[in-house]
CSV table of N, CA and C in Angstrom, one decimal:
chain,number,residue,atom,x,y,z
A,60,MET,N,30.7,216.6,122.0
A,60,MET,CA,32.1,216.8,122.3
A,60,MET,C,32.4,216.8,123.8
A,61,LEU,N,33.4,216.0,124.2
A,61,LEU,CA,33.7,216.0,125.6
A,61,LEU,C,34.6,217.2,126.0
A,62,ILE,N,34.4,217.7,127.1
A,62,ILE,CA,35.2,218.9,127.6
A,62,ILE,C,36.5,218.3,128.2
A,63,GLY,N,37.6,218.9,127.8
A,63,GLY,CA,38.9,218.4,128.3
A,63,GLY,C,39.5,217.2,127.7
A,64,HIS,N,38.7,216.6,126.7
A,64,HIS,CA,39.2,215.4,126.1
A,64,HIS,C,40.0,215.7,124.8
A,65,THR,N,41.2,215.1,124.7
A,65,THR,CA,42.0,215.3,123.5
A,65,THR,C,42.3,214.0,122.9
A,66,GLU,N,42.5,214.0,121.7
A,66,GLU,CA,42.9,212.8,121.0
A,66,GLU,C,44.4,212.5,121.3
A,67,PRO,N,44.7,211.2,121.3
A,67,PRO,CA,46.1,210.9,121.6
A,67,PRO,C,47.0,211.4,120.4
A,68,ASP,N,48.2,211.9,120.7
A,68,ASP,CA,49.1,212.4,119.8
A,68,ASP,C,50.0,211.2,119.3
A,69,LEU,N,49.6,210.6,118.2
A,69,LEU,CA,50.3,209.4,117.7
A,69,LEU,C,51.5,209.8,116.9
A,70,ILE,N,52.6,209.1,117.0
A,70,ILE,CA,53.8,209.5,116.2
A,70,ILE,C,53.5,209.2,114.7
A,71,ALA,N,52.6,208.3,114.4
A,71,ALA,CA,52.3,208.0,113.0
A,71,ALA,C,51.6,209.2,112.4
A,72,ASP,N,50.9,210.1,113.2
A,72,ASP,CA,50.2,211.2,112.6
A,72,ASP,C,51.1,212.4,112.3
A,73,HIS,N,52.4,212.3,112.7
A,73,HIS,CA,53.3,213.4,112.4
A,73,HIS,C,53.9,213.2,111.1
A,74,PRO,N,54.4,214.3,110.4
A,74,PRO,CA,55.1,214.2,109.2
A,74,PRO,C,56.4,213.4,109.3
A,75,ASP,N,56.9,212.8,108.2
A,75,ASP,CA,58.1,212.1,108.2
A,75,ASP,C,59.3,212.9,108.7
A,76,SER,N,59.3,214.2,108.4
A,76,SER,CA,60.5,215.0,108.8
A,76,SER,C,60.5,215.2,110.3
A,77,SER,N,59.4,215.3,111.0
A,77,SER,CA,59.4,215.5,112.4
A,77,SER,C,59.8,214.2,113.1
A,78,ARG,N,59.3,213.0,112.6
A,78,ARG,CA,59.7,211.7,113.1
A,78,ARG,C,61.2,211.5,113.0
A,79,PHE,N,61.7,211.9,111.8
A,79,PHE,CA,63.2,211.8,111.6
A,79,PHE,C,64.0,212.6,112.6
A,80,VAL,N,63.5,213.9,112.8
A,80,VAL,CA,64.2,214.7,113.8
A,80,VAL,C,64.1,214.2,115.2
A,81,ALA,N,62.9,213.7,115.6
A,81,ALA,CA,62.8,213.1,116.9
A,81,ALA,C,63.7,211.9,117.1
A,82,ALA,N,63.8,211.0,116.1
A,82,ALA,CA,64.6,209.8,116.2
A,82,ALA,C,66.1,210.2,116.2
A,83,THR,N,66.5,211.2,115.5
A,83,THR,CA,67.9,211.7,115.5
A,83,THR,C,68.2,212.3,116.8
A,84,VAL,N,67.4,213.1,117.4
A,84,VAL,CA,67.6,213.7,118.7
A,84,VAL,C,67.7,212.6,119.8
A,85,GLU,N,66.9,211.6,119.7
A,85,GLU,CA,66.9,210.5,120.7
A,85,GLU,C,68.2,209.7,120.5
A,86,MET,N,68.7,209.4,119.3
A,86,MET,CA,69.9,208.7,119.1
A,86,MET,C,71.1,209.6,119.6
A,87,CYS,N,71.1,210.9,119.4
A,87,CYS,CA,72.2,211.7,119.9
A,87,CYS,C,72.2,211.8,121.4
A,88,LEU,N,71.0,211.7,122.1
A,88,LEU,CA,71.0,211.7,123.5
A,88,LEU,C,71.4,210.3,124.1
A,89,ALA,N,71.2,209.3,123.3
A,89,ALA,CA,71.5,207.9,123.8
A,89,ALA,C,73.0,207.7,123.9
A,90,VAL,N,73.8,208.4,123.1
A,90,VAL,CA,75.3,208.2,123.1
A,90,VAL,C,75.9,208.7,124.4
A,91,PRO,N,75.6,209.9,124.9
A,91,PRO,CA,76.1,210.3,126.2
A,91,PRO,C,75.6,209.5,127.4
A,92,ARG,N,74.4,209.0,127.3
A,92,ARG,CA,73.8,208.2,128.4
A,92,ARG,C,74.6,206.9,128.4
A,93,ALA,N,74.9,206.3,127.2
A,93,ALA,CA,75.6,205.0,127.2
A,93,ALA,C,77.0,205.2,127.7
A,94,LEU,N,77.7,206.3,127.3
A,94,LEU,CA,79.0,206.5,127.8
A,94,LEU,C,79.0,206.8,129.3
A,95,ALA,N,78.1,207.5,129.8
A,95,ALA,CA,78.0,207.7,131.3
A,95,ALA,C,77.8,206.4,132.0
A,96,ARG,N,77.0,205.5,131.4
A,96,ARG,CA,76.7,204.2,132.1
A,96,ARG,C,78.0,203.4,132.1
A,97,ILE,N,78.7,203.4,131.0
A,97,ILE,CA,80.0,202.6,130.9
A,97,ILE,C,81.0,203.1,132.0
A,98,ILE,N,81.1,204.4,132.1
A,98,ILE,CA,82.0,205.0,133.0
A,98,ILE,C,81.6,204.7,134.4
A,99,ARG,N,80.3,204.7,134.7
A,99,ARG,CA,79.8,204.4,136.1
A,99,ARG,C,80.1,203.0,136.4
A,100,ILE,N,79.8,202.1,135.5
A,100,ILE,CA,80.1,200.6,135.7
A,100,ILE,C,81.5,200.4,136.0
A,101,ARG,N,82.4,201.0,135.2
A,101,ARG,CA,83.9,200.8,135.4
A,101,ARG,C,84.3,201.3,136.8
A,102,ARG,N,83.8,202.5,137.1
A,102,ARG,CA,84.1,203.1,138.4
A,102,ARG,C,83.6,202.2,139.6
A,103,ASP,N,82.4,201.7,139.5
A,103,ASP,CA,81.8,200.9,140.6
A,103,ASP,C,82.6,199.6,140.7
A,104,ARG,N,82.9,199.0,139.5
A,104,ARG,CA,83.7,197.7,139.5
A,104,ARG,C,85.0,197.9,140.2
A,105,ALA,N,85.7,199.0,139.8
A,105,ALA,CA,87.0,199.2,140.4
A,105,ALA,C,86.9,199.4,141.9
A,106,LEU,N,85.9,200.1,142.4
A,106,LEU,CA,85.7,200.3,143.8
A,106,LEU,C,85.4,199.0,144.5
A,107,LEU,N,84.6,198.2,143.9
A,107,LEU,CA,84.3,196.9,144.6
A,107,LEU,C,85.5,195.9,144.6
A,108,TYR,N,86.3,195.9,143.5
A,108,TYR,CA,87.5,195.1,143.5
A,108,TYR,C,88.5,195.5,144.6
A,109,GLU,N,88.5,196.8,145.0
A,109,GLU,CA,89.4,197.3,146.0
A,109,GLU,C,89.0,196.8,147.4
A,110,LEU,N,87.7,196.4,147.6
A,110,LEU,CA,87.2,196.0,148.9
A,110,LEU,C,87.8,194.7,149.3
A,111,PRO,N,88.1,194.5,150.6
A,111,PRO,CA,88.5,193.2,151.1
A,111,PRO,C,87.3,192.2,151.1
A,112,ASP,N,87.6,190.9,151.1
A,112,ASP,CA,86.6,189.9,151.0
A,112,ASP,C,85.6,189.9,152.1
A,113,TYR,N,86.0,190.3,153.3
A,113,TYR,CA,85.0,190.3,154.4
A,113,TYR,C,84.0,191.4,154.2
A,114,LEU,N,84.4,192.6,153.6
A,114,LEU,CA,83.4,193.6,153.3
A,114,LEU,C,82.5,193.2,152.2
A,115,LEU,N,83.0,192.5,151.2
A,115,LEU,CA,82.1,192.0,150.1
A,115,LEU,C,81.1,191.1,150.7
A,116,ARG,N,81.5,190.2,151.6
A,116,ARG,CA,80.6,189.2,152.2
A,116,ARG,C,79.5,190.0,153.0
A,117,ASP,N,80.0,191.1,153.7
A,117,ASP,CA,79.1,191.9,154.5
A,117,ASP,C,77.9,192.5,153.7
A,118,ILE,N,78.3,192.9,152.4
A,118,ILE,CA,77.2,193.5,151.6
A,118,ILE,C,76.5,192.4,150.7
A,119,GLY,N,76.9,191.2,150.9
A,119,GLY,CA,76.2,190.0,150.3
A,119,GLY,C,76.6,189.6,148.9
A,120,ILE,N,77.9,189.9,148.5
A,120,ILE,CA,78.3,189.4,147.2
A,120,ILE,C,79.7,188.8,147.3
A,121,ASN,N,80.0,187.9,146.4
A,121,ASN,CA,81.3,187.3,146.3
A,121,ASN,C,82.1,188.1,145.2
A,122,ARG,N,83.4,187.9,145.3
A,122,ARG,CA,84.3,188.6,144.4
A,122,ARG,C,84.0,188.1,143.0
A,123,SER,N,83.6,186.9,142.8
A,123,SER,CA,83.3,186.4,141.4
A,123,SER,C,82.1,187.0,140.8
A,124,GLU,N,81.2,187.6,141.7
A,124,GLU,CA,80.0,188.2,141.2
A,124,GLU,C,80.1,189.7,140.8
A,125,ILE,N,81.2,190.3,141.1
A,125,ILE,CA,81.3,191.8,140.9
A,125,ILE,C,81.1,192.2,139.5
A,126,GLN,N,81.6,191.5,138.5
A,126,GLN,CA,81.4,191.8,137.1
A,126,GLN,C,80.0,191.8,136.7
A,127,SER,N,79.3,190.7,137.0
A,127,SER,CA,77.9,190.6,136.6
A,127,SER,C,77.0,191.6,137.4
A,128,ILE,N,77.3,191.8,138.6
A,128,ILE,CA,76.5,192.7,139.4
A,128,ILE,C,76.6,194.1,138.9
A,129,THR,N,77.8,194.6,138.6
A,129,THR,CA,78.0,195.9,138.1
A,129,THR,C,77.4,196.1,136.7
A,130,TRP,N,77.5,195.1,135.9
A,130,TRP,CA,77.0,195.2,134.5
A,130,TRP,C,75.4,195.1,134.5
A,131,LEU,N,74.9,194.1,135.2
A,131,LEU,CA,73.4,193.9,135.2
A,131,LEU,C,72.7,194.7,136.2
A,132,GLY,N,73.4,195.3,137.2
A,132,GLY,CA,72.8,196.1,138.2
A,132,GLY,C,72.1,195.3,139.3
A,133,GLY,N,72.4,194.0,139.4
A,133,GLY,CA,71.8,193.2,140.4
A,133,GLY,C,72.1,191.7,140.2
A,134,ARG,N,71.5,190.9,140.8
A,134,ARG,CA,71.7,189.4,140.7
A,134,ARG,C,70.9,188.8,139.6
A,135,GLY,N,71.3,187.7,139.2
A,135,GLY,CA,70.6,187.0,138.1
A,135,GLY,C,69.3,186.4,138.7
A,136,VAL,N,68.5,185.9,137.8
A,136,VAL,CA,67.2,185.3,138.2
A,136,VAL,C,67.6,184.0,139.0
A,137,GLY,N,66.8,183.7,140.0
A,137,GLY,CA,67.0,182.5,140.8
A,137,GLY,C,67.9,182.6,141.9
A,138,HIS,N,68.6,183.8,142.1
A,138,HIS,CA,69.4,183.9,143.3
A,138,HIS,C,68.6,184.2,144.5
A,139,GLN,N,68.9,183.4,145.6
A,139,GLN,CA,68.1,183.6,146.8
A,139,GLN,C,68.9,184.4,147.8
A,140,PRO,N,68.3,185.3,148.5
A,140,PRO,CA,69.1,186.1,149.6
A,140,PRO,C,69.6,185.1,150.6
A,141,PRO,N,70.7,185.4,151.3
A,141,PRO,CA,71.2,184.5,152.3
A,141,PRO,C,70.2,184.5,153.5
A,142,LEU,N,70.1,183.3,154.1
A,142,LEU,CA,69.2,183.1,155.2
A,142,LEU,C,69.8,183.8,156.4
A,143,PRO,N,68.9,184.4,157.3
A,143,PRO,CA,69.5,185.1,158.5
A,143,PRO,C,70.0,184.1,159.4
A,144,GLU,N,70.9,184.5,160.3
A,144,GLU,CA,71.5,183.7,161.3
A,144,GLU,C,70.3,183.3,162.3
A,145,ALA,N,70.5,182.1,163.0
A,145,ALA,CA,69.5,181.6,163.8
A,145,ALA,C,69.1,182.5,165.0
A,146,ASN,N,70.0,183.2,165.5
A,146,ASN,CA,69.7,184.1,166.6
A,146,ASN,C,69.2,185.4,166.2
A,147,HIS,N,69.1,185.7,164.9
A,147,HIS,CA,68.6,187.0,164.5
A,147,HIS,C,67.1,187.0,163.9
A,148,GLY,N,66.7,185.8,163.6
A,148,GLY,CA,65.3,185.7,163.0
A,148,GLY,C,65.1,184.5,162.2
A,149,SER,N,64.0,184.3,161.6
A,149,SER,CA,63.7,183.2,160.7
A,149,SER,C,62.9,183.7,159.5
A,150,VAL,N,62.8,182.8,158.6
A,150,VAL,CA,62.1,183.1,157.3
A,150,VAL,C,60.8,182.4,157.3
A,151,ASP,N,59.7,183.1,157.0
A,151,ASP,CA,58.4,182.4,157.0
A,151,ASP,C,58.2,181.9,155.5
A,152,ILE,N,57.0,181.3,155.3
A,152,ILE,CA,56.8,180.6,154.0
A,152,ILE,C,56.8,181.6,152.9
A,153,ALA,N,56.4,182.8,153.0
A,153,ALA,CA,56.4,183.8,152.0
A,153,ALA,C,57.8,184.4,151.7
A,154,GLY,N,58.8,184.0,152.5
A,154,GLY,CA,60.2,184.5,152.3
A,154,GLY,C,60.5,185.8,153.0
A,155,GLU,N,59.6,186.2,153.9
A,155,GLU,CA,59.8,187.4,154.7
A,155,GLU,C,60.6,187.1,156.0
A,156,TYR,N,61.4,188.0,156.4
A,156,TYR,CA,62.2,187.8,157.6
A,156,TYR,C,61.3,188.2,158.8
A,157,LEU,N,61.4,187.3,159.8
A,157,LEU,CA,60.6,187.5,161.0
A,157,LEU,C,61.6,187.6,162.2
A,158,LEU,N,61.5,188.6,163.0
A,158,LEU,CA,62.4,188.8,164.1
A,158,LEU,C,61.8,187.9,165.2
A,159,ILE,N,62.7,187.3,166.0
A,159,ILE,CA,62.3,186.4,167.1
A,159,ILE,C,62.4,187.2,168.4
């Protein structure tokens, strides 16, 4: 016997009633989390729509991207970050910014 070794506590080893309780608790906790996420998304979206276009460009998004960014939490696959201006640096082959 190994000292300090315990067998993994598999959910399949629990009785059906405790699995049902665990699933019910998890579903009950999921509802407030989902509501909080929806409220946060709506609040963030409203705040971003209030910003003028020059501030949106400054943080790197377009007004047309606000809805997808607030819902998905970021940009879609394949979006490339804007290239730095010529007098601020350049991008090497690995895509990292280099200061000149």
